[in-house]
Coordinates of C-alpha atoms in Angstrom, one line a residue:
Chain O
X1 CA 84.2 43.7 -58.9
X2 CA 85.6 42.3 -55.4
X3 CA 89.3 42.1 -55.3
X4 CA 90.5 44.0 -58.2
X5 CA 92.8 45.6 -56.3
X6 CA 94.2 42.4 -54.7
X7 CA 97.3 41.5 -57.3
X8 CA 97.2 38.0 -55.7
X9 CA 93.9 37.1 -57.1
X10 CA 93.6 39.7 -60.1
X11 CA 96.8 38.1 -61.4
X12 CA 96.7 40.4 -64.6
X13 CA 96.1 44.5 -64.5
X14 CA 94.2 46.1 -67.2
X15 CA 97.4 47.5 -68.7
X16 CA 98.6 44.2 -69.1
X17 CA 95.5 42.5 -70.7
X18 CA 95.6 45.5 -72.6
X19 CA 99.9 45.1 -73.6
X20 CA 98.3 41.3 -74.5
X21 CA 95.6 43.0 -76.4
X22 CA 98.2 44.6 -78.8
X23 CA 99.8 42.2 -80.4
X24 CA 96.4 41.0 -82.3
X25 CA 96.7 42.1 -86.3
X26 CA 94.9 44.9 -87.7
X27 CA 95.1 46.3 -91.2
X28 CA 96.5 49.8 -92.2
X29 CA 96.7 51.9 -95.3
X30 CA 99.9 53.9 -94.8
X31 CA 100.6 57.2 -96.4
X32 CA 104.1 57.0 -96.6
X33 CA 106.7 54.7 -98.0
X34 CA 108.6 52.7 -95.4
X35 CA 111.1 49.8 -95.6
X36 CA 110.3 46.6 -94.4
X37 CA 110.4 46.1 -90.7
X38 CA 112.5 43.3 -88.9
X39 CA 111.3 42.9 -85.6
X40 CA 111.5 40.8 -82.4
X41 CA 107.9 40.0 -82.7
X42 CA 108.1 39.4 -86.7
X43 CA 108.6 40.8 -89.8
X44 CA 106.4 43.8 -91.3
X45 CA 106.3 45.4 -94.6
X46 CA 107.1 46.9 -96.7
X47 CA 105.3 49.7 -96.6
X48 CA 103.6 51.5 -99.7
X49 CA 101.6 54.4 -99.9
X50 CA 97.6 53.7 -100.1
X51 CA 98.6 49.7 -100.3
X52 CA 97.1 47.7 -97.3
X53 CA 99.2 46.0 -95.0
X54 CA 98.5 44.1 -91.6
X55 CA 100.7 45.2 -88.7
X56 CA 100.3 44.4 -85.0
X57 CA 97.9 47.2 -83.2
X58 CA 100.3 48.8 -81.1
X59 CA 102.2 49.4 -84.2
X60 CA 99.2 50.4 -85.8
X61 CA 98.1 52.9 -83.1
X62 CA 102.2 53.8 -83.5
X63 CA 102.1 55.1 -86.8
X64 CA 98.1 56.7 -86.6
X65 CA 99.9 59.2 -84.0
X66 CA 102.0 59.8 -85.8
X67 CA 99.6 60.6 -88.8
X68 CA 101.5 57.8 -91.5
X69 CA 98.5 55.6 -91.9
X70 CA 94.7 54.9 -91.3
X71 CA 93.4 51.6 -89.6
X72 CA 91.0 50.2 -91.3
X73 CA 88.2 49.1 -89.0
X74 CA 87.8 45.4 -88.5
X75 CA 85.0 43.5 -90.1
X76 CA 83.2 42.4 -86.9
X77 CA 83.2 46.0 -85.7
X78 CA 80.8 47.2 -88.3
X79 CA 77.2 48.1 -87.3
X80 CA 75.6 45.1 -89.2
X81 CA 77.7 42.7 -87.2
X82 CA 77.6 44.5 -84.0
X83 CA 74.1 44.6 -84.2
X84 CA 73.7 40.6 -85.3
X85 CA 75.9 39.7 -82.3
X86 CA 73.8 42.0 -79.5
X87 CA 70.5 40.3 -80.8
X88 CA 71.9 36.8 -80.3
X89 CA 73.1 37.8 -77.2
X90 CA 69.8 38.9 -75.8
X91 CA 68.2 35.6 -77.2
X92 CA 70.3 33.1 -75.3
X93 CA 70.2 33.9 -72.1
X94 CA 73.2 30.6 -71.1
X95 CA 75.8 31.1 -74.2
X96 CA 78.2 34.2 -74.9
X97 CA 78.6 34.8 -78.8
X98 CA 81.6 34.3 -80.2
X99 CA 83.6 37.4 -79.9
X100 CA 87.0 38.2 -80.9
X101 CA 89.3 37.7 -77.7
X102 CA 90.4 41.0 -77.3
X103 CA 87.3 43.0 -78.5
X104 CA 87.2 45.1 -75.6
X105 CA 90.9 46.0 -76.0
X106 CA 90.7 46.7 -79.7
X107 CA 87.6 48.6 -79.8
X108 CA 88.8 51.1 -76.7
X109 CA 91.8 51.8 -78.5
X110 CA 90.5 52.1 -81.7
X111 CA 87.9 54.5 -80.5
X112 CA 90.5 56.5 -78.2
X113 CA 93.2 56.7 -80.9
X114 CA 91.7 55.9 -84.3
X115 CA 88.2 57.3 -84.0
X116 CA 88.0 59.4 -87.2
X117 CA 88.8 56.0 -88.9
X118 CA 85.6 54.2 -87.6
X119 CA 82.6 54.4 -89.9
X120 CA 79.0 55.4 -87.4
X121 CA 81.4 55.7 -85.0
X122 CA 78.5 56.4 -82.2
X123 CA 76.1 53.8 -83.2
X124 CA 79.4 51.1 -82.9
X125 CA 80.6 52.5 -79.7
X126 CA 77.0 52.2 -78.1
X127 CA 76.3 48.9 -79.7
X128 CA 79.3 47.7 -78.0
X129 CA 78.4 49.1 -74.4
X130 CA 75.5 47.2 -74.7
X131 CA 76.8 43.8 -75.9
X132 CA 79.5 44.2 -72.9
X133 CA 76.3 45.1 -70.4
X134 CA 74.3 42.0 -71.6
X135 CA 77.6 39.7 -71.5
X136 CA 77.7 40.8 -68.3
X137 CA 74.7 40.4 -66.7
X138 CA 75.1 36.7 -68.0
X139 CA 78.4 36.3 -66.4
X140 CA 76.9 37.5 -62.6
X141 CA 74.0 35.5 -63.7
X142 CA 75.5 32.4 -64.5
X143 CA 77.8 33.4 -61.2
X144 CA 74.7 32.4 -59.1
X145 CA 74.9 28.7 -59.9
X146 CA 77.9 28.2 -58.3
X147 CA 77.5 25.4 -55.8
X148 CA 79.6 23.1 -53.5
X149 CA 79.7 20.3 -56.3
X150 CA 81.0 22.8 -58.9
X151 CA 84.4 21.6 -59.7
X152 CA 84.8 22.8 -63.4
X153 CA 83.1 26.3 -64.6
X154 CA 83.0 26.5 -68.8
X155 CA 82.8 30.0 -70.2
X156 CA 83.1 29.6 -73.6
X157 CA 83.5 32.8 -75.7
X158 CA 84.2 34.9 -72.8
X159 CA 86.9 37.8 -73.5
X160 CA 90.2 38.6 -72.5
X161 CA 88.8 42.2 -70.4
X162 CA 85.9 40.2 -69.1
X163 CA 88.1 37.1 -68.0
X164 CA 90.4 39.3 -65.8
X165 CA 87.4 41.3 -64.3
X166 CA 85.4 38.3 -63.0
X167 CA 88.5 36.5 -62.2
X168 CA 89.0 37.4 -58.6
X169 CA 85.7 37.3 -57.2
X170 CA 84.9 33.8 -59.5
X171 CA 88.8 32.2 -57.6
X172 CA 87.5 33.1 -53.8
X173 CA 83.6 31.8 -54.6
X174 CA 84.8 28.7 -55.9
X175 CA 87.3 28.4 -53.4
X176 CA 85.1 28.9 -50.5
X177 CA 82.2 26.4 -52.1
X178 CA 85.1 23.7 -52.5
X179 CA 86.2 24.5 -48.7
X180 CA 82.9 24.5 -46.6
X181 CA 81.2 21.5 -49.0
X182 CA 84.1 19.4 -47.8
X183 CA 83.2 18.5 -44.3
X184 CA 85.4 15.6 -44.0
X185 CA 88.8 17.4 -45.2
X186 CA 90.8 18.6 -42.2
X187 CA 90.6 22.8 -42.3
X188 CA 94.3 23.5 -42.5
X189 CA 94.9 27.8 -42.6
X190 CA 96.7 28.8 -45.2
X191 CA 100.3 28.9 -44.2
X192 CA 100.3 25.5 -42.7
X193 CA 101.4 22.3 -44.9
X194 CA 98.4 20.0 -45.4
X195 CA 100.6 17.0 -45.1
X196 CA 97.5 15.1 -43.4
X197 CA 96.1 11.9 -45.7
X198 CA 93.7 14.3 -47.6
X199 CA 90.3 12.0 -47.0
X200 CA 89.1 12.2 -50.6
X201 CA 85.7 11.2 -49.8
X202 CA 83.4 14.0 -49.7
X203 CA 80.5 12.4 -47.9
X204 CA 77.3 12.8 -48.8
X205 CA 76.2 16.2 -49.7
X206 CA 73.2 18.0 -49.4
X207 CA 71.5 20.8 -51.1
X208 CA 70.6 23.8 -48.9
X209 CA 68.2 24.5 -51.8
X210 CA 66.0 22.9 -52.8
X211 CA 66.1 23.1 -56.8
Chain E
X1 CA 117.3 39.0 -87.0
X2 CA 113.7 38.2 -85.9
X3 CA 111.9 35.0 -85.5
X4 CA 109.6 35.8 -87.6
X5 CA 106.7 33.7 -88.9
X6 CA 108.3 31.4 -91.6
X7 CA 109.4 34.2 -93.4
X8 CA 112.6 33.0 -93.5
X9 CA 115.1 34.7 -91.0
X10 CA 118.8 34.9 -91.8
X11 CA 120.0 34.1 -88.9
X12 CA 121.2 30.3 -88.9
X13 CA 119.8 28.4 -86.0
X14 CA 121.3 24.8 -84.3
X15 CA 118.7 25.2 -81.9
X16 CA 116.1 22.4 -82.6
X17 CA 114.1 24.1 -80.2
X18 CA 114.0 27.3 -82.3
X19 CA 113.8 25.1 -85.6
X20 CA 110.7 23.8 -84.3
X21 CA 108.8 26.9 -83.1
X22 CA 109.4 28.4 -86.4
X23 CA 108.5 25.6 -88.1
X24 CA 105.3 25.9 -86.3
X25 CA 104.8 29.8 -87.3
X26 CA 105.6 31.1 -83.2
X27 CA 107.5 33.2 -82.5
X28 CA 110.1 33.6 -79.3
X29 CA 108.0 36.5 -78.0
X30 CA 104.3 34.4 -78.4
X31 CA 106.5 31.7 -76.5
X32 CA 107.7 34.4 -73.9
X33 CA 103.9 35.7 -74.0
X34 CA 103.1 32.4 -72.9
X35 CA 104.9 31.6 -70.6
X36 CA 104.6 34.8 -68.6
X37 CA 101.2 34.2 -68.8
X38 CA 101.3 30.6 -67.7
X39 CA 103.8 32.1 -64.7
X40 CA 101.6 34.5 -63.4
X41 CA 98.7 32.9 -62.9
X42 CA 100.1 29.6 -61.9
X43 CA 100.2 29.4 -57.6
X44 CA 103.7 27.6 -58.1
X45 CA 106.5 28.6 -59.3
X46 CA 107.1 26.8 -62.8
X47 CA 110.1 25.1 -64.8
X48 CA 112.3 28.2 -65.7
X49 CA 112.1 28.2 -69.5
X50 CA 116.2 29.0 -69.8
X51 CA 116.4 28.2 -73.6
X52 CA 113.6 31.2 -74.3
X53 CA 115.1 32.8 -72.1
X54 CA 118.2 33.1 -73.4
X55 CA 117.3 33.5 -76.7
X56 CA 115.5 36.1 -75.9
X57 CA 118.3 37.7 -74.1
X58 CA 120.6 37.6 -77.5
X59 CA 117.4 39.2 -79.8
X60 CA 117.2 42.1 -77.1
X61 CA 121.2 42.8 -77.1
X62 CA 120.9 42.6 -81.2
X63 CA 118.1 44.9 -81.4
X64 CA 119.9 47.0 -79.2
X65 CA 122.9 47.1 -81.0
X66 CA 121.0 47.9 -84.3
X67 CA 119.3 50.7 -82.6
X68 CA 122.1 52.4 -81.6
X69 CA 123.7 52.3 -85.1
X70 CA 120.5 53.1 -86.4
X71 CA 120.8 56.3 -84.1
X72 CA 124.2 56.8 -84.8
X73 CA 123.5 56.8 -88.9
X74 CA 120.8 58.9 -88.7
X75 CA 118.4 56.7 -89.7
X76 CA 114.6 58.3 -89.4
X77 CA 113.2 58.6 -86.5
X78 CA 109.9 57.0 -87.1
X79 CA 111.8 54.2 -87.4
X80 CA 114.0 53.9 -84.8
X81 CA 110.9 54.7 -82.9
X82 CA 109.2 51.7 -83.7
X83 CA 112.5 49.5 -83.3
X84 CA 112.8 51.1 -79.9
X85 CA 108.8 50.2 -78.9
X86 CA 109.6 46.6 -80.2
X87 CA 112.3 46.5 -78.2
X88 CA 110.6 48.1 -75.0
X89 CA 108.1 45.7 -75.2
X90 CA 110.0 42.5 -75.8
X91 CA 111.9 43.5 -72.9
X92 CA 108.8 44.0 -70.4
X93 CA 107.8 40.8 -71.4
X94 CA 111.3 39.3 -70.1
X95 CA 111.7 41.1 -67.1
X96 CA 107.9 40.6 -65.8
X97 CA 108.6 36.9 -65.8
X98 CA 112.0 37.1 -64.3
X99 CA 110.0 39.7 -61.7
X100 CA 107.2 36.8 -61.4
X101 CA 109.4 34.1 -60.2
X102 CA 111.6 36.5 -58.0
X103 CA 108.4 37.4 -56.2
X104 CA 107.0 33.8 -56.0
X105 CA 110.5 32.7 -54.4
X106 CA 110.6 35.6 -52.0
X107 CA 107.5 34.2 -51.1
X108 CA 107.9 30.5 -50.5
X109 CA 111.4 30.4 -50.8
X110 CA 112.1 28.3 -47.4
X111 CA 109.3 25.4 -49.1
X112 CA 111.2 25.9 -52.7
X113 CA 115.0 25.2 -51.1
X114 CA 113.5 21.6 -49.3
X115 CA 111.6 20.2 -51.7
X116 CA 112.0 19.4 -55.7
X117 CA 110.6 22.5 -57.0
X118 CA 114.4 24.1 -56.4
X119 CA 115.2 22.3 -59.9
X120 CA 112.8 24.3 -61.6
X121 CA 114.7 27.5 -60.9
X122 CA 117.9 28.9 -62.6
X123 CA 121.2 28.9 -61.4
X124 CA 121.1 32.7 -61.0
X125 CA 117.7 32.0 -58.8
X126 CA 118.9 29.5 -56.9
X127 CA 121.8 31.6 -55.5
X128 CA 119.2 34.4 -55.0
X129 CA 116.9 32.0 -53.1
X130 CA 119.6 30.6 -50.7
X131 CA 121.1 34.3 -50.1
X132 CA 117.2 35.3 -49.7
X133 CA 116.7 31.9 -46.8
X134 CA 120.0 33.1 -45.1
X135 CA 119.5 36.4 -44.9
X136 CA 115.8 35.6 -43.5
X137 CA 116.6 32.9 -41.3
X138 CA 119.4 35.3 -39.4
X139 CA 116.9 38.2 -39.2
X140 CA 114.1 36.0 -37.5
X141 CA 117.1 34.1 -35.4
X142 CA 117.9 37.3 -34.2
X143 CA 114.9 39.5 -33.6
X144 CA 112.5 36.8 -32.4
X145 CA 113.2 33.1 -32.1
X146 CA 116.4 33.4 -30.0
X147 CA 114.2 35.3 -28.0
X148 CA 111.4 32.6 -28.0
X149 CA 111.6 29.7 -25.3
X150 CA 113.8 26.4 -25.7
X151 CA 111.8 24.5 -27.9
X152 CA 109.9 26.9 -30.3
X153 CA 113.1 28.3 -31.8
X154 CA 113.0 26.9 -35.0
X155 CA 112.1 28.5 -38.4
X156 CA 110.7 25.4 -40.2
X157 CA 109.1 23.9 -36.9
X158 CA 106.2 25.1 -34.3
X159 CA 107.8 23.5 -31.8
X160 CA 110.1 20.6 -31.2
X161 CA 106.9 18.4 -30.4
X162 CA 105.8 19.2 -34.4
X163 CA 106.6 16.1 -36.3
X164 CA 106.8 17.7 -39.6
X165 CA 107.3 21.5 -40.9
X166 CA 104.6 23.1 -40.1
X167 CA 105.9 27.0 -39.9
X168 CA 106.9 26.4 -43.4
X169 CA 104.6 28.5 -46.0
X170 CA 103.5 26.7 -49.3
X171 CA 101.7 27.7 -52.9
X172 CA 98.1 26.7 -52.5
X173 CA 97.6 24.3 -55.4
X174 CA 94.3 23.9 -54.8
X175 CA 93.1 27.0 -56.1
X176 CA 91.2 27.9 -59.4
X177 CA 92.8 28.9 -62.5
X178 CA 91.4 30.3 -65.7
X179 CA 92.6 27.7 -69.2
X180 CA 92.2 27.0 -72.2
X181 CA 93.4 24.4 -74.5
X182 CA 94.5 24.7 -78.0
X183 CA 93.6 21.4 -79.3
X184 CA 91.3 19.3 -77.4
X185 CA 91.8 17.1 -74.6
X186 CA 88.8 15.1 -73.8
X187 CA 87.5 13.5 -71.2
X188 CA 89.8 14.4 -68.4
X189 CA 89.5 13.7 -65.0
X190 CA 89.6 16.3 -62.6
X191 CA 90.4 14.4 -58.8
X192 CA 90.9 10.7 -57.5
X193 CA 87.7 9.3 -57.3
X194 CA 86.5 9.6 -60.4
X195 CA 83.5 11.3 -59.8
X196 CA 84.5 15.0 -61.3
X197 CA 84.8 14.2 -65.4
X198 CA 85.5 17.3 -67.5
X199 CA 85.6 17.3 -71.1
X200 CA 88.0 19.6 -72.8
X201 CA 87.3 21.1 -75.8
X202 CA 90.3 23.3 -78.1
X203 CA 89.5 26.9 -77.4
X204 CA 87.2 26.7 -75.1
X205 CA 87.5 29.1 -71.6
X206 CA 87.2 26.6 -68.4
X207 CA 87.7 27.2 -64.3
X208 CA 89.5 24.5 -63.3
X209 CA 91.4 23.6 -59.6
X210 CA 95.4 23.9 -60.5
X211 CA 96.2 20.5 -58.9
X212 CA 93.8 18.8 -61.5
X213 CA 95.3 20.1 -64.4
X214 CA 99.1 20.1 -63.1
X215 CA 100.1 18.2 -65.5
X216 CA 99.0 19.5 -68.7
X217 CA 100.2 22.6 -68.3
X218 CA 103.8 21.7 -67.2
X219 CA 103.6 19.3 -70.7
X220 CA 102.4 22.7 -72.8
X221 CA 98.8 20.9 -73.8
X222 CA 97.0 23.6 -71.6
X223 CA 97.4 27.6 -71.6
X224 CA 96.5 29.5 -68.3
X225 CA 94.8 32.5 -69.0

């Protein structure tokens, strides 16, 4: 979308929602026997062979390259639940299912680096495309509400991936909505101190559609 | 050696600070995550977190330490691999939000020194802020205002007929920022007239202008996202 490449407005890069992404908990199975683990980020392990254990992803994805564990898939990536989620999606057009956080994060690197691990691994992957099309197309939907007297936009259940996406074309909209529907607020450019009485009073406003 | 999660770290801490994030099951680096996050997104620079920081500081040099006599004893690889990807990351965390706030004072930093948002920086950033202001003030003094006519040679004034500092760049608090809260807030409202009422709910996503919501994120009660 607009402004992706502007860090100013993107504020995060996908590497870093991503960095954020890795910290969420997944369980492994290792194969090997490792001692217990006393990180910055917390304490992990001991490890046992075929006993599970929950470890932070990029740990996870760590030892998978390293062929010392499997990942078990989480429970909401299955295709029952997948499935249940993409129907509920298509049926309210206004509300975002609930959705892990991160699901967009998880699921790429699961599928990049864990894929043998994922059981219908196509059927999940292109269940997923979809729920992330449909979210979407509510997201640029919803997008086409935004008026002058929008001063607060709820998006509850949106993800991490789709948060940063939206994020800098959603900032300048709102932004430019909240400028131009203020005709009684001194236009000050952007460098300049607005040290003006800001005249809170928004006057009268007026739809230019009629609704 | 870590903060871990109420599993019961050795290390003895006087820090009440500490006492109570671990009471509470977080960890320095969630706290660090946080307040990166809360740094980046926010248009102003924010209160430097210097207890975090510093805590965070002595958990990297340990960890480094231990690495390198894990190195030195041979200890496995995988291991010390993992140590070392702890420690990588722990350590991007800490220098993004030191890079953050360098990057938001280079920016404003003539608007930081003159008003009350120079007590929210370190001593370390302070010194870098006023070297940063002299350094910039002498280049423009000599490669343009001296040049300029009487009158319009100042670097916080347009001209001597300005009555306040106009040439001065500042954060734009007025514009939108992604939160969320963890426990709600209710009914808060968003300007001065009373007409703009949001309510808040714990873990919902909202759009909010900065200036409105100031407040509860400089208390902790609202996470930028």
């Amino acid at each position: 979308m607009a402004g992706q490449s502007n860090p100013d407005l993107s504020v995060f890069s996908a590497p870093e929602v991503e960095f954020l992404a890795e910290d969420e908990m997944v369980e492994i199975v290792p194969n090997i026997r490792m001692e217990a683990l006393n990180m910055i980020c917390g304490d992990f392990g001991p490890f046992f062979p075929q006993i599970a254990s929950k470890v932070p992803l990029w740990l996870a994805v760590a030892l998978k390259k390293r062929g010392k564990c499997t990942i078990r898939t989480p429970e909401w990536m299955s295709v029952e639940r997948l499935t249940q989620v993409l129907e509920a999606e298509r049926e309210s057009p206004r509300e975002f299912q609930p959705l892990p956080f991160h699901y967009v994060e998880i699921s790429r690197l699961l599928f990049d680096r864990a894929h043998d691990d994922i059981p219908d691994l196509y059927m999940v992957r292109s269940l997923i495309e979809d729920i992330r099309d449909v979210r979407f197309h509510k997201v640029e939907t919803g997008l086409e509400t935004i008026s002058g007297r929008t001063h607060a936009v709820k998006l509850k259940n949106l993800s991490a991936m789709e948060v940063n996406i939206v994020r800098p074309f959603m900032v300048r909209a709102l932004q430019a909505f909240y400028r131009h529907d203020s005709p009684q607020m001194i236009q000050q450019p952007r460098t300049m101190g607005s040290r003006q009485p800001q005249v809170v009073d928004r006057g009268p406003r007026r739809d230019l559609r009629p609704r | 050696m870590a903060s871990g999660s109420g599993s019961g770290s050795g290390r003895w801490s006087e820090d009440l600070e500490t006492e109570a994030a671990m009471a509470m099951g977080t960890t320095d680096v969630e706290l660090l995550k946080r307040a990166w996050r809360n740094e980046k997104a926010a248009p102003e620079i924010l209160q430097f977190e210097a207890a975090l920081v510093l805590r965070a500081r002595e958990q990297i040099q340990l960890l480094e330490e231990t690495v390198e006599e894990f190195t030195e004893n041979g200890v496995d690889d995988l291991v010390v691999s993992l140590y070392q990807m702890d420690l990588d990351r722990t350590l991007f965390l800490l220098r993004s939000y030191l890079r953050i706030r360098l990057q938001k004072i280079e920016k404003y930093m003539i608007h930081i020194s003159k008003t009350n948002l120079w007590n929210r920086l370190s001593e370390q950033e302070q010194r870098f802020a006023k070297r940063c202001t002299d350094i910039m003030e002498k280049h423009l003094g000599q490669s343009v205002l001296s040049r300029l006519p009487y009158g319009y040679q100042s670097i916080l004034k347009q001209s001597i007929s300005s009555e306040e500092d106009d040439m001065v760049p500042e954060p734009q608090l007025d514009t939108f920022v992604f939160c969320k809260t963890k426990n709600a807030v209710g009914a808060f409202q968003l300007d001065d007239t009373g007409d703009e009422i949001v309510d808040l709910v714990a873990d919902d996503l909202y759009v909010l202008r900065y200036k409105s919501i100031k407040g509860l994120v400089e208390s902790g009660r609202i996470d930028l996202v």
